[in-house]
Each structure stands twice: as structure tokens, then as C-alpha cells.
Amino acid sequence: QVQLVESGGGLVQPGGSLRLSCAASGSIFSIRAMGWYRQAPGKQRELVATISGGRTNYADSVKGRFTISRDNAKNTVYLQMNSLKPEDTAVYYCNVDYVLAGSYWGQGTQVTVSS
């Protein structure tokens, strides 16, 4: 059974940094892509960043501030978030897309940016 374990959320002041991690386990299939999405109160879930085959993709709102990376040996994806703004406040979800095995979501981790 696939498990995605997220960590690294919390409360940070504007301008601060956080690093999210998501470790995937339980599947024999290869990972096609990994990514981060977020959902703020009253809003739809939106893409933050994805990484696939070394290629990265970012939402315009986080370009230049967030960096997604992946450790293939550990099946772990990271999201380094710098220069955080109050509008980055949301629940952040990890997503892992497997070849021939579908897509899975993490449980979500709260990120709150506030002074």
C-alpha cells in the first residue's frame, strides 16, 4: 500500500523560510512525477511545483522563491520555500504519480505565514 509521509510545515513570519518533505513508500512501480499542491481556506487546490525526469514546473506566484527537488534513492520530494508571504498560507499536499499505478496524495501539512 502506498504511503506518503509529509513533514516540515509550521508557522513562520513573512520573509521566512520552510522546507517541506514528502517520502513515498509501498509501491513497486516507478515514479513518473512528484509535486506539491496547496489549498487555502475557501479556495480550490492549486499546483505549486512539480518535478519529472529532472524537469521542474512552478506556479507563477512562487517562481524565484520556491525550489522543488527530488532524491530518487529515497523516493522523497522536497519543497524549499523562501521569502514566504501571508498569501502562501495554505495546507500543502504532496502528490506522487506512478507509472502504471496511478496518482496518490499525502495527508497535507499546514503552512502559516503570519507575524
mmCIF file of N, CA and C in Angstrom:
data_model
loop_
_atom_site.group_PDB
_atom_site.id
_atom_site.type_symbol
_atom_site.label_atom_id
_atom_site.label_comp_id
_atom_site.label_asym_id
_atom_site.label_seq_id
_atom_site.Cartn_x
_atom_site.Cartn_y
_atom_site.Cartn_z
ATOM 1 N N GLN A 1 0.847 -1.181 0.000
ATOM 2 C CA GLN A 1 0.000 0.000 0.000
ATOM 3 C C GLN A 1 0.892 1.244 0.000
ATOM 4 N N VAL A 2 0.541 2.181 -0.879
ATOM 5 C CA VAL A 2 1.340 3.393 -0.999
ATOM 6 C C VAL A 2 1.136 4.289 0.215
ATOM 7 N N GLN A 3 2.234 4.803 0.720
ATOM 8 C CA GLN A 3 2.178 5.768 1.815
ATOM 9 C C GLN A 3 3.016 6.980 1.451
ATOM 10 N N LEU A 4 2.458 8.158 1.692
ATOM 11 C CA LEU A 4 3.184 9.410 1.517
ATOM 12 C C LEU A 4 3.219 10.109 2.864
ATOM 13 N N VAL A 5 4.404 10.328 3.380
ATOM 14 C CA VAL A 5 4.554 10.945 4.688
ATOM 15 C C VAL A 5 5.173 12.328 4.515
ATOM 16 N N GLU A 6 4.395 13.334 4.866
ATOM 17 C CA GLU A 6 4.827 14.721 4.723
ATOM 18 C C GLU A 6 5.323 15.261 6.061
ATOM 19 N N SER A 7 6.243 16.202 5.975
ATOM 20 C CA SER A 7 6.716 16.876 7.178
ATOM 21 C C SER A 7 7.260 18.245 6.799
ATOM 22 N N GLY A 8 7.417 19.094 7.818
ATOM 23 C CA GLY A 8 8.087 20.377 7.610
ATOM 24 C C GLY A 8 7.211 21.603 7.659
ATOM 25 N N GLY A 9 5.916 21.445 7.778
ATOM 26 C CA GLY A 9 5.057 22.621 7.855
ATOM 27 C C GLY A 9 5.185 23.318 9.199
ATOM 28 N N GLY A 10 4.518 24.455 9.320
ATOM 29 C CA GLY A 10 4.547 25.178 10.585
ATOM 30 C C GLY A 10 4.201 26.632 10.412
ATOM 31 N N LEU A 11 4.494 27.402 11.462
ATOM 32 C CA LEU A 11 4.235 28.832 11.495
ATOM 33 C C LEU A 11 5.548 29.579 11.272
ATOM 34 N N VAL A 12 5.519 30.531 10.358
ATOM 35 C CA VAL A 12 6.729 31.301 10.054
ATOM 36 C C VAL A 12 6.332 32.745 9.795
ATOM 37 N N GLN A 13 7.233 33.656 10.093
ATOM 38 C CA GLN A 13 6.970 35.074 9.841
ATOM 39 C C GLN A 13 7.158 35.392 8.362
ATOM 40 N N PRO A 14 6.496 36.436 7.887
ATOM 41 C CA PRO A 14 6.723 36.860 6.497
ATOM 42 C C PRO A 14 8.206 37.096 6.234
ATOM 43 N N GLY A 15 8.656 36.616 5.084
ATOM 44 C CA GLY A 15 10.063 36.702 4.733
ATOM 45 C C GLY A 15 10.875 35.503 5.168
ATOM 46 N N GLY A 16 10.277 34.636 5.957
ATOM 47 C CA GLY A 16 10.983 33.465 6.453
ATOM 48 C C GLY A 16 10.999 32.318 5.465
ATOM 49 N N SER A 17 11.545 31.194 5.932
ATOM 50 C CA SER A 17 11.700 30.018 5.073
ATOM 51 C C SER A 17 11.206 28.765 5.784
ATOM 52 N N LEU A 18 10.769 27.822 4.980
ATOM 53 C CA LEU A 18 10.409 26.482 5.455
ATOM 54 C C LEU A 18 10.799 25.483 4.381
ATOM 55 N N ARG A 19 11.032 24.257 4.806
ATOM 56 C CA ARG A 19 11.327 23.179 3.860
ATOM 57 C C ARG A 19 10.382 22.021 4.127
ATOM 58 N N LEU A 20 9.593 21.673 3.121
ATOM 59 C CA LEU A 20 8.688 20.542 3.207
ATOM 60 C C LEU A 20 9.349 19.301 2.619
ATOM 61 N N SER A 21 9.012 18.161 3.213
ATOM 62 C CA SER A 21 9.492 16.874 2.706
ATOM 63 C C SER A 21 8.321 15.921 2.533
ATOM 64 N N CYS A 22 8.433 15.028 1.573
ATOM 65 C CA CYS A 22 7.414 14.002 1.361
ATOM 66 C C CYS A 22 8.108 12.724 0.925
ATOM 67 N N ALA A 23 8.011 11.703 1.763
ATOM 68 C CA ALA A 23 8.637 10.423 1.467
ATOM 69 C C ALA A 23 7.586 9.415 1.029
ATOM 70 N N ALA A 24 7.813 8.790 -0.124
ATOM 71 C CA ALA A 24 6.864 7.822 -0.682
ATOM 72 C C ALA A 24 7.387 6.407 -0.476
ATOM 73 N N SER A 25 6.473 5.501 -0.143
ATOM 74 C CA SER A 25 6.854 4.103 0.028
ATOM 75 C C SER A 25 5.670 3.201 -0.312
ATOM 76 N N GLY A 26 5.971 1.913 -0.489
ATOM 77 C CA GLY A 26 4.908 0.934 -0.636
ATOM 78 C C GLY A 26 4.527 0.546 -2.044
ATOM 79 N N SER A 27 5.204 1.092 -3.066
ATOM 80 C CA SER A 27 4.862 0.720 -4.440
ATOM 81 C C SER A 27 6.067 0.113 -5.138
ATOM 82 N N ILE A 28 5.805 -0.873 -5.989
ATOM 83 C CA ILE A 28 6.884 -1.487 -6.758
ATOM 84 C C ILE A 28 7.080 -0.781 -8.092
ATOM 85 N N PHE A 29 6.197 0.150 -8.401
ATOM 86 C CA PHE A 29 6.250 0.820 -9.691
ATOM 87 C C PHE A 29 7.131 2.060 -9.644
ATOM 88 N N SER A 30 7.628 2.461 -10.802
ATOM 89 C CA SER A 30 8.476 3.641 -10.891
ATOM 90 C C SER A 30 7.640 4.905 -10.731
ATOM 91 N N ILE A 31 8.290 5.944 -10.239
ATOM 92 C CA ILE A 31 7.628 7.228 -10.074
ATOM 93 C C ILE A 31 7.829 8.053 -11.338
ATOM 94 N N ARG A 32 6.699 8.521 -11.902
ATOM 95 C CA ARG A 32 6.765 9.351 -13.097
ATOM 96 C C ARG A 32 7.009 10.821 -12.729
ATOM 97 N N ALA A 33 6.306 11.283 -11.716
ATOM 98 C CA ALA A 33 6.407 12.694 -11.331
ATOM 99 C C ALA A 33 6.043 12.851 -9.861
ATOM 100 N N MET A 34 6.571 13.902 -9.262
ATOM 101 C CA MET A 34 6.251 14.250 -7.878
ATOM 102 C C MET A 34 5.954 15.734 -7.850
ATOM 103 N N GLY A 35 5.102 16.131 -6.928
ATOM 104 C CA GLY A 35 4.766 17.549 -6.902
ATOM 105 C C GLY A 35 4.144 17.983 -5.598
ATOM 106 N N TRP A 36 3.985 19.284 -5.509
ATOM 107 C CA TRP A 36 3.334 19.916 -4.356
ATOM 108 C C TRP A 36 2.173 20.768 -4.849
ATOM 109 N N TYR A 37 1.076 20.678 -4.123
ATOM 110 C CA TYR A 37 -0.105 21.478 -4.358
ATOM 111 C C TYR A 37 -0.495 22.132 -3.043
ATOM 112 N N ARG A 38 -1.335 23.136 -3.101
ATOM 113 C CA ARG A 38 -1.778 23.767 -1.864
ATOM 114 C C ARG A 38 -3.239 24.187 -1.979
ATOM 115 N N GLN A 39 -3.863 24.278 -0.819
ATOM 116 C CA GLN A 39 -5.260 24.692 -0.760
ATOM 117 C C GLN A 39 -5.452 25.633 0.415
ATOM 118 N N ALA A 40 -5.805 26.858 0.093
ATOM 119 C CA ALA A 40 -6.098 27.861 1.112
ATOM 120 C C ALA A 40 -7.585 27.799 1.452
ATOM 121 N N PRO A 41 -7.976 28.296 2.635
ATOM 122 C CA PRO A 41 -9.396 28.260 3.028
ATOM 123 C C PRO A 41 -10.279 28.940 1.998
ATOM 124 N N GLY A 42 -11.325 28.252 1.584
ATOM 125 C CA GLY A 42 -12.268 28.822 0.634
ATOM 126 C C GLY A 42 -11.814 28.825 -0.806
ATOM 127 N N LYS A 43 -10.655 28.233 -1.073
ATOM 128 C CA LYS A 43 -10.127 28.223 -2.441
ATOM 129 C C LYS A 43 -9.920 26.793 -2.920
ATOM 130 N N GLN A 44 -9.792 26.654 -4.233
ATOM 131 C CA GLN A 44 -9.517 25.341 -4.806
ATOM 132 C C GLN A 44 -8.048 24.972 -4.633
ATOM 133 N N ARG A 45 -7.797 23.684 -4.664
ATOM 134 C CA ARG A 45 -6.416 23.211 -4.616
ATOM 135 C C ARG A 45 -5.702 23.645 -5.904
ATOM 136 N N GLU A 46 -4.476 24.136 -5.746
ATOM 137 C CA GLU A 46 -3.722 24.626 -6.896
ATOM 138 C C GLU A 46 -2.322 24.049 -6.919
ATOM 139 N N LEU A 47 -1.787 23.968 -8.127
ATOM 140 C CA LEU A 47 -0.430 23.475 -8.288
ATOM 141 C C LEU A 47 0.568 24.498 -7.749
ATOM 142 N N VAL A 48 1.573 23.988 -7.044
ATOM 143 C CA VAL A 48 2.687 24.832 -6.592
ATOM 144 C C VAL A 48 3.920 24.547 -7.441
ATOM 145 N N ALA A 49 4.316 23.267 -7.501
ATOM 146 C CA ALA A 49 5.501 22.890 -8.263
ATOM 147 C C ALA A 49 5.488 21.396 -8.522
ATOM 148 N N THR A 50 6.045 21.000 -9.659
ATOM 149 C CA THR A 50 6.195 19.584 -9.972
ATOM 150 C C THR A 50 7.595 19.327 -10.504
ATOM 151 N N ILE A 51 8.015 18.060 -10.397
ATOM 152 C CA ILE A 51 9.303 17.654 -10.931
ATOM 153 C C ILE A 51 9.142 16.283 -11.570
ATOM 154 N N SER A 52 9.649 16.181 -12.809
ATOM 155 C CA SER A 52 9.521 14.934 -13.556
ATOM 156 C C SER A 52 10.716 14.809 -14.493
ATOM 157 N N GLY A 53 11.452 13.719 -14.346
ATOM 158 C CA GLY A 53 12.596 13.498 -15.216
ATOM 159 C C GLY A 53 13.592 14.634 -15.208
ATOM 160 N N GLY A 54 13.701 15.301 -14.073
ATOM 161 C CA GLY A 54 14.641 16.409 -13.969
ATOM 162 C C GLY A 54 14.073 17.748 -14.384
ATOM 163 N N ARG A 55 12.907 17.729 -14.995
ATOM 164 C CA ARG A 55 12.267 18.990 -15.390
ATOM 165 C C ARG A 55 11.353 19.478 -14.264
ATOM 166 N N THR A 56 11.387 20.758 -14.028
ATOM 167 C CA THR A 56 10.564 21.361 -12.986
ATOM 168 C C THR A 56 9.565 22.345 -13.582
ATOM 169 N N ASN A 57 8.479 22.507 -12.844
ATOM 170 C CA ASN A 57 7.418 23.420 -13.267
ATOM 171 C C ASN A 57 6.901 24.120 -12.018
ATOM 172 N N TYR A 58 6.719 25.441 -12.111
ATOM 173 C CA TYR A 58 6.293 26.222 -10.949
ATOM 174 C C TYR A 58 5.096 27.094 -11.278
ATOM 175 N N ALA A 59 4.260 27.301 -10.287
ATOM 176 C CA ALA A 59 3.229 28.322 -10.416
ATOM 177 C C ALA A 59 3.907 29.680 -10.473
ATOM 178 N N ASP A 60 3.329 30.588 -11.236
ATOM 179 C CA ASP A 60 3.928 31.919 -11.369
ATOM 180 C C ASP A 60 4.094 32.595 -10.023
ATOM 181 N N SER A 61 3.166 32.327 -9.109
ATOM 182 C CA SER A 61 3.174 33.014 -7.820
ATOM 183 C C SER A 61 4.348 32.619 -6.930
ATOM 184 N N VAL A 62 5.015 31.507 -7.242
ATOM 185 C CA VAL A 62 6.120 31.051 -6.386
ATOM 186 C C VAL A 62 7.460 31.039 -7.105
ATOM 187 N N LYS A 63 7.464 31.336 -8.389
ATOM 188 C CA LYS A 63 8.731 31.328 -9.135
ATOM 189 C C LYS A 63 9.734 32.285 -8.521
ATOM 190 N N GLY A 64 10.963 31.799 -8.377
ATOM 191 C CA GLY A 64 12.024 32.605 -7.796
ATOM 192 C C GLY A 64 12.069 32.562 -6.283
ATOM 193 N N ARG A 65 11.054 32.003 -5.654
ATOM 194 C CA ARG A 65 11.013 31.902 -4.189
ATOM 195 C C ARG A 65 11.039 30.456 -3.714
ATOM 196 N N PHE A 66 10.384 29.563 -4.450
ATOM 197 C CA PHE A 66 10.300 28.152 -4.062
ATOM 198 C C PHE A 66 11.170 27.312 -4.995
ATOM 199 N N THR A 67 11.732 26.241 -4.434
ATOM 200 C CA THR A 67 12.516 25.303 -5.228
ATOM 201 C C THR A 67 12.099 23.878 -4.901
ATOM 202 N N ILE A 68 11.735 23.125 -5.929
ATOM 203 C CA ILE A 68 11.384 21.714 -5.747
ATOM 204 C C ILE A 68 12.583 20.867 -6.130
ATOM 205 N N SER A 69 12.811 19.806 -5.355
ATOM 206 C CA SER A 69 13.899 18.888 -5.665
ATOM 207 C C SER A 69 13.475 17.479 -5.265
ATOM 208 N N ARG A 70 14.271 16.508 -5.706
ATOM 209 C CA ARG A 70 13.872 15.117 -5.507
ATOM 210 C C ARG A 70 15.107 14.270 -5.236
ATOM 211 N N ASP A 71 14.990 13.373 -4.280
ATOM 212 C CA ASP A 71 16.026 12.375 -4.003
ATOM 213 C C ASP A 71 15.480 11.041 -4.470
ATOM 214 N N ASN A 72 15.935 10.593 -5.629
ATOM 215 C CA ASN A 72 15.391 9.371 -6.217
ATOM 216 C C ASN A 72 15.680 8.145 -5.359
ATOM 217 N N ALA A 73 16.832 8.126 -4.720
ATOM 218 C CA ALA A 73 17.208 6.966 -3.904
ATOM 219 C C ALA A 73 16.275 6.818 -2.710
ATOM 220 N N LYS A 74 15.753 7.931 -2.233
ATOM 221 C CA LYS A 74 14.880 7.897 -1.061
ATOM 222 C C LYS A 74 13.400 8.055 -1.423
ATOM 223 N N ASN A 75 13.105 8.179 -2.734
ATOM 224 C CA ASN A 75 11.712 8.433 -3.167
ATOM 225 C C ASN A 75 11.103 9.590 -2.386
ATOM 226 N N THR A 76 11.868 10.642 -2.251
ATOM 227 C CA THR A 76 11.464 11.797 -1.453
ATOM 228 C C THR A 76 11.517 13.059 -2.295
ATOM 229 N N VAL A 77 10.495 13.886 -2.128
ATOM 230 C CA VAL A 77 10.459 15.172 -2.804
ATOM 231 C C VAL A 77 10.471 16.266 -1.744
ATOM 232 N N TYR A 78 11.169 17.358 -2.063
ATOM 233 C CA TYR A 78 11.308 18.479 -1.140
ATOM 234 C C TYR A 78 10.764 19.748 -1.776
ATOM 235 N N LEU A 79 10.342 20.659 -0.927
ATOM 236 C CA LEU A 79 9.952 21.987 -1.388
ATOM 237 C C LEU A 79 10.602 23.003 -0.450
ATOM 238 N N GLN A 80 11.621 23.683 -0.959
ATOM 239 C CA GLN A 80 12.251 24.755 -0.204
ATOM 240 C C GLN A 80 11.498 26.035 -0.490
ATOM 241 N N MET A 81 10.967 26.639 0.553
ATOM 242 C CA MET A 81 10.149 27.843 0.405
ATOM 243 C C MET A 81 10.849 29.007 1.090
ATOM 244 N N ASN A 82 11.246 29.989 0.312
ATOM 245 C CA ASN A 82 11.910 31.179 0.833
ATOM 246 C C ASN A 82 11.042 32.407 0.596
ATOM 247 N N SER A 83 11.367 33.480 1.296
ATOM 248 C CA SER A 83 10.644 34.750 1.140
ATOM 249 C C SER A 83 9.141 34.531 1.222
ATOM 250 N N LEU A 84 8.732 33.800 2.232
ATOM 251 C CA LEU A 84 7.325 33.451 2.359
ATOM 252 C C LEU A 84 6.464 34.686 2.610
ATOM 253 N N LYS A 85 5.251 34.630 2.046
ATOM 254 C CA LYS A 85 4.299 35.721 2.161
ATOM 255 C C LYS A 85 3.028 35.211 2.841
ATOM 256 N N PRO A 86 2.247 36.107 3.440
ATOM 257 C CA PRO A 86 0.990 35.657 4.061
ATOM 258 C C PRO A 86 0.087 34.899 3.077
ATOM 259 N N GLU A 87 0.129 35.272 1.815
ATOM 260 C CA GLU A 87 -0.716 34.590 0.826
ATOM 261 C C GLU A 87 -0.238 33.182 0.487
ATOM 262 N N ASP A 88 0.901 32.790 1.015
ATOM 263 C CA ASP A 88 1.354 31.403 0.871
ATOM 264 C C ASP A 88 0.717 30.492 1.919
ATOM 265 N N THR A 89 -0.007 31.063 2.858
ATOM 266 C CA THR A 89 -0.668 30.276 3.892
ATOM 267 C C THR A 89 -1.674 29.322 3.273
ATOM 268 N N ALA A 90 -1.521 28.030 3.574
ATOM 269 C CA ALA A 90 -2.383 27.004 2.990
ATOM 270 C C ALA A 90 -1.999 25.650 3.572
ATOM 271 N N VAL A 91 -2.819 24.658 3.282
ATOM 272 C CA VAL A 91 -2.411 23.275 3.509
ATOM 273 C C VAL A 91 -1.707 22.799 2.245
ATOM 274 N N TYR A 92 -0.507 22.294 2.424
ATOM 275 C CA TYR A 92 0.312 21.843 1.297
ATOM 276 C C TYR A 92 0.228 20.317 1.200
ATOM 277 N N TYR A 93 -0.055 19.848 -0.014
ATOM 278 C CA TYR A 93 -0.217 18.418 -0.263
ATOM 279 C C TYR A 93 0.845 17.927 -1.240
ATOM 280 N N CYS A 94 1.416 16.809 -0.913
ATOM 281 C CA CYS A 94 2.342 16.127 -1.801
ATOM 282 C C CYS A 94 1.547 15.224 -2.739
ATOM 283 N N ASN A 95 1.993 15.128 -3.982
ATOM 284 C CA ASN A 95 1.389 14.221 -4.951
ATOM 285 C C ASN A 95 2.468 13.414 -5.641
ATOM 286 N N VAL A 96 2.235 12.115 -5.763
ATOM 287 C CA VAL A 96 3.177 11.235 -6.459
ATOM 288 C C VAL A 96 2.419 10.473 -7.533
ATOM 289 N N ASP A 97 2.926 10.546 -8.742
ATOM 290 C CA ASP A 97 2.305 9.878 -9.895
ATOM 291 C C ASP A 97 3.181 8.707 -10.318
ATOM 292 N N TYR A 98 2.635 7.505 -10.234
ATOM 293 C CA TYR A 98 3.389 6.302 -10.564
ATOM 294 C C TYR A 98 3.095 5.836 -11.986
ATOM 295 N N VAL A 99 4.097 5.281 -12.626
ATOM 296 C CA VAL A 99 3.886 4.635 -13.915
ATOM 297 C C VAL A 99 3.036 3.392 -13.700
ATOM 298 N N LEU A 100 1.918 3.280 -14.413
ATOM 299 C CA LEU A 100 1.004 2.133 -14.382
ATOM 300 C C LEU A 100 0.280 1.933 -13.056
ATOM 301 N N ALA A 101 0.407 2.883 -12.130
ATOM 302 C CA ALA A 101 -0.198 2.654 -10.817
ATOM 303 C C ALA A 101 -0.969 3.844 -10.271
ATOM 304 N N GLY A 102 -1.126 4.865 -11.054
ATOM 305 C CA GLY A 102 -1.956 5.963 -10.623
ATOM 306 C C GLY A 102 -1.261 7.003 -9.767
ATOM 307 N N SER A 103 -2.076 7.907 -9.225
ATOM 308 C CA SER A 103 -1.578 9.071 -8.501
ATOM 309 C C SER A 103 -2.063 9.032 -7.064
ATOM 310 N N TYR A 104 -1.212 9.460 -6.157
ATOM 311 C CA TYR A 104 -1.534 9.419 -4.734
ATOM 312 C C TYR A 104 -1.246 10.764 -4.086
ATOM 313 N N TRP A 105 -2.003 11.032 -2.995
ATOM 314 C CA TRP A 105 -1.864 12.284 -2.259
ATOM 315 C C TRP A 105 -1.406 12.036 -0.832
ATOM 316 N N GLY A 106 -0.615 12.962 -0.313
ATOM 317 C CA GLY A 106 -0.270 12.946 1.088
ATOM 318 C C GLY A 106 -1.412 13.500 1.923
ATOM 319 N N GLN A 107 -1.210 13.480 3.242
ATOM 320 C CA GLN A 107 -2.280 13.891 4.162
ATOM 321 C C GLN A 107 -2.375 15.404 4.295
ATOM 322 N N GLY A 108 -1.366 16.110 3.832
ATOM 323 C CA GLY A 108 -1.354 17.562 3.931
ATOM 324 C C GLY A 108 -0.617 18.049 5.156
ATOM 325 N N THR A 109 0.055 19.186 4.997
ATOM 326 C CA THR A 109 0.758 19.810 6.109
ATOM 327 C C THR A 109 0.476 21.312 6.070
ATOM 328 N N GLN A 110 0.152 21.869 7.222
ATOM 329 C CA GLN A 110 -0.247 23.276 7.298
ATOM 330 C C GLN A 110 0.975 24.183 7.277
ATOM 331 N N VAL A 111 0.915 25.182 6.421
ATOM 332 C CA VAL A 111 1.912 26.247 6.405
ATOM 333 C C VAL A 111 1.177 27.559 6.682
ATOM 334 N N THR A 112 1.606 28.252 7.736
ATOM 335 C CA THR A 112 1.000 29.520 8.101
ATOM 336 C C THR A 112 2.081 30.593 8.128
ATOM 337 N N VAL A 113 1.856 31.648 7.359
ATOM 338 C CA VAL A 113 2.803 32.758 7.301
ATOM 339 C C VAL A 113 2.126 33.968 7.933
ATOM 340 N N SER A 114 2.617 34.345 9.097
ATOM 341 C CA SER A 114 1.980 35.415 9.844
ATOM 342 C C SER A 114 2.952 36.020 10.832
ATOM 343 N N SER A 115 2.785 37.317 11.073
ATOM 344 C CA SER A 115 3.601 37.976 12.081
ATOM 345 C C SER A 115 2.883 37.995 13.429
#
